[in-house]
Amino acid sequence: MGSLKRKLLAIVVGLVAWLLLMLAVPQSLHLVGERGTDLVWRLLQDTQPERRVVIIDIDDDSIAQLGPWPWSRDTLAQLTRKLDEADVALKLLDITFPDQREGSAEFSRALRGDDLANASPSVLGQVFALRHESTSQVGVPVGALPGSGCLEAAVGAQGVIANVAGLHGLAGHISPVIDADGMVRQVPAVVCYAGSNYPALALAGLSALGGQPPSLERGLDKLGSAWLVQLDASLPGLPVAADEKGLMRVPFRVSRSALTSISASDVIQGKAPAGMLKGAIALVGASAFGLSDVIPTALGAAVSGTEVHAQLLVGMLDGRIPYSPQAAWAVQGVAAGLVVLVLLAAAGGKPLHQRRRVVLVPLMGLFGACLIFTAHAMALAWMNVHVSWSQPALAVLLIGITLGISEHARSLHVKDRIYENLSSYIPRQVAEKIALHTPTGEIEAQRSQVTILAADIRNFSAYCEARAPEDAARVLHRFYKTASEIVASEGGSLSKW
């Protein structure tokens, strides 16, 4: 029972240390977990060419051929019509046009598709201030969901850069959530500004494609997510899951090299590969140097922000938007609890056989932490489930360390007790070799000069006959201890009684 209490105390100490770290450096632990997820995305990259979403890239070649950005509205109108002529299914512009310029009316006609019978829907971008960067409003935000008042799952915004009034009636927000390390990993499903709710660009685009606005519902189906974004039932891969804060996690599953990209200048000049755009979602964005649309993502180096929307669209079409179960905390607790039970079993047994467990138990704690990360990676890869792994992994690691320290302390205590008991009967040097040194199979011989001391306890035989054996042993032990101390005080050492 004493051994169990000691182990339970070690577990409590480990949990207290874990709680203190959770309170002291929560942001650091969050980033550790997110970077672990980034590693999983890099390992899972799909290299199959993605043709459903095609990036129309305003790249350096386009700037060189068509002039510096911003292009004239007439040029943008020409790009829009060329995409319609290529029979794209949807046009998403990761761009905002907040000012009135010459040619805006022509551009507006092209966005509405007034000149073509088979024109596809066009959706513009609009940017909301989510971190109190600004409280000003530029342009007029459009594309709000039906109804008024902020939805429970909507992320509040303080300012907006929208498109100029009357330019186009469809838009989606392009406002990412930026983590402390500067990376974009999540996007708000809906942003609330001035009492109206505005969906993300990808959701607004699929909504225009499906013909009905998205709606948010509490996640009560098999997904187990906090929120579900419902779109047209005819679209594949829907509904889309969002967490308790209303954030959609971007699945960086598609390798950067697998994303299809066509230069905007090639589209305008009719040089785009024949048939590549037919039926595709055309995502217009900028990667040209100096256009300030560059962000770091889970796949490594900084890239055009358009890639985030492309990855999100592919994930929606595949029905593979990662989600966090509402009972994620229970999953974390069960995973950590199972590993701790294994650690307890490894730390059990007789105290005299603990030499290996002092090192083994902490190593098993480290292995358990790696096992939790592996389970996180497998759940993300196969079930699209994202359960934060860093907190339970840290708890398991700390408990493994505290159990190892407990075993080490127990081992030292046992050795000290053996040494003290032996030193009461034999010389301390000999007791130290027996109790504190590792035994070997070799014979250790030593030549020494010895002095034989004969000592007798008067009437000890008669004393033993008249007393209980326990009393005789107690007297004999006290005599040995006293005699040893006297010899030691004179500089001698006892070799044998």
mmCIF file of N, CA, C and O in Angstrom, residues 456-476:
data_model
loop_
_atom_site.group_PDB
_atom_site.id
_atom_site.type_symbol
_atom_site.label_atom_id
_atom_site.label_comp_id
_atom_site.label_asym_id
_atom_site.label_seq_id
_atom_site.Cartn_x
_atom_site.Cartn_y
_atom_site.Cartn_z
ATOM 1 N N ASP A 456 34.195 -10.725 25.515
ATOM 2 C CA ASP A 456 33.167 -11.621 26.033
ATOM 3 C C ASP A 456 32.223 -10.814 26.923
ATOM 4 O O ASP A 456 32.631 -9.857 27.585
ATOM 5 N N ILE A 457 30.971 -11.196 26.884
ATOM 6 C CA ILE A 457 29.967 -10.545 27.735
ATOM 7 C C ILE A 457 29.789 -11.433 28.966
ATOM 8 O O ILE A 457 29.420 -12.609 28.831
ATOM 9 N N ARG A 458 30.040 -10.858 30.104
ATOM 10 C CA ARG A 458 30.002 -11.641 31.336
ATOM 11 C C ARG A 458 28.581 -12.172 31.578
ATOM 12 O O ARG A 458 27.608 -11.449 31.445
ATOM 13 N N ASN A 459 28.540 -13.498 31.920
ATOM 14 C CA ASN A 459 27.284 -14.189 32.248
ATOM 15 C C ASN A 459 26.253 -14.142 31.111
ATOM 16 O O ASN A 459 25.046 -14.196 31.342
ATOM 17 N N PHE A 460 26.749 -14.026 29.869
ATOM 18 C CA PHE A 460 25.809 -13.906 28.742
ATOM 19 C C PHE A 460 25.037 -15.206 28.518
ATOM 20 O O PHE A 460 23.866 -15.193 28.177
ATOM 21 N N SER A 461 25.745 -16.356 28.760
ATOM 22 C CA SER A 461 25.064 -17.641 28.579
ATOM 23 C C SER A 461 23.913 -17.789 29.554
ATOM 24 O O SER A 461 22.799 -18.198 29.186
ATOM 25 N N ALA A 462 24.160 -17.425 30.815
ATOM 26 C CA ALA A 462 23.090 -17.507 31.814
ATOM 27 C C ALA A 462 21.973 -16.515 31.499
ATOM 28 O O ALA A 462 20.787 -16.802 31.695
ATOM 29 N N TYR A 463 22.372 -15.355 30.964
ATOM 30 C CA TYR A 463 21.371 -14.333 30.605
ATOM 31 C C TYR A 463 20.448 -14.861 29.513
ATOM 32 O O TYR A 463 19.237 -14.667 29.549
ATOM 33 N N CYS A 464 21.068 -15.568 28.556
ATOM 34 C CA CYS A 464 20.273 -16.097 27.443
ATOM 35 C C CYS A 464 19.302 -17.176 27.924
ATOM 36 O O CYS A 464 18.185 -17.298 27.404
ATOM 37 N N GLU A 465 19.731 -17.972 28.914
ATOM 38 C CA GLU A 465 18.857 -19.025 29.414
ATOM 39 C C GLU A 465 17.654 -18.449 30.142
ATOM 40 O O GLU A 465 16.557 -19.023 30.121
ATOM 41 N N ALA A 466 17.846 -17.289 30.768
ATOM 42 C CA ALA A 466 16.776 -16.719 31.589
ATOM 43 C C ALA A 466 15.874 -15.756 30.811
ATOM 44 O O ALA A 466 14.807 -15.400 31.291
ATOM 45 N N ARG A 467 16.305 -15.355 29.641
ATOM 46 C CA ARG A 467 15.535 -14.361 28.867
ATOM 47 C C ARG A 467 15.039 -14.942 27.540
ATOM 48 O O ARG A 467 15.490 -15.995 27.081
ATOM 49 N N ALA A 468 14.121 -14.210 26.974
ATOM 50 C CA ALA A 468 13.603 -14.597 25.653
ATOM 51 C C ALA A 468 14.684 -14.369 24.598
ATOM 52 O O ALA A 468 15.565 -13.521 24.760
ATOM 53 N N PRO A 469 14.633 -15.108 23.494
ATOM 54 C CA PRO A 469 15.644 -14.938 22.435
ATOM 55 C C PRO A 469 15.694 -13.509 21.894
ATOM 56 O O PRO A 469 16.756 -13.020 21.527
ATOM 57 N N GLU A 470 14.513 -12.828 21.821
ATOM 58 C CA GLU A 470 14.499 -11.462 21.306
ATOM 59 C C GLU A 470 15.307 -10.522 22.187
ATOM 60 O O GLU A 470 16.028 -9.643 21.680
ATOM 61 N N ASP A 471 15.244 -10.744 23.516
ATOM 62 C CA ASP A 471 16.019 -9.904 24.432
ATOM 63 C C ASP A 471 17.509 -10.142 24.262
ATOM 64 O O ASP A 471 18.317 -9.200 24.274
ATOM 65 N N ALA A 472 17.897 -11.403 24.087
ATOM 66 C CA ALA A 472 19.317 -11.718 23.900
ATOM 67 C C ALA A 472 19.842 -11.090 22.614
ATOM 68 O O ALA A 472 20.948 -10.522 22.572
ATOM 69 N N ALA A 473 19.041 -11.170 21.527
ATOM 70 C CA ALA A 473 19.472 -10.582 20.264
ATOM 71 C C ALA A 473 19.588 -9.064 20.379
ATOM 72 O O ALA A 473 20.499 -8.451 19.808
ATOM 73 N N ARG A 474 18.673 -8.453 21.141
ATOM 74 C CA ARG A 474 18.718 -6.998 21.287
ATOM 75 C C ARG A 474 19.990 -6.576 22.023
ATOM 76 O O ARG A 474 20.653 -5.607 21.635
ATOM 77 N N VAL A 475 20.350 -7.295 23.067
ATOM 78 C CA VAL A 475 21.569 -6.969 23.825
ATOM 79 C C VAL A 475 22.809 -7.170 22.950
ATOM 80 O O VAL A 475 23.743 -6.349 22.950
ATOM 81 N N LEU A 476 22.815 -8.281 22.198
ATOM 82 C CA LEU A 476 23.961 -8.574 21.346
ATOM 83 C C LEU A 476 24.127 -7.497 20.263
ATOM 84 O O LEU A 476 25.253 -7.053 19.982
#
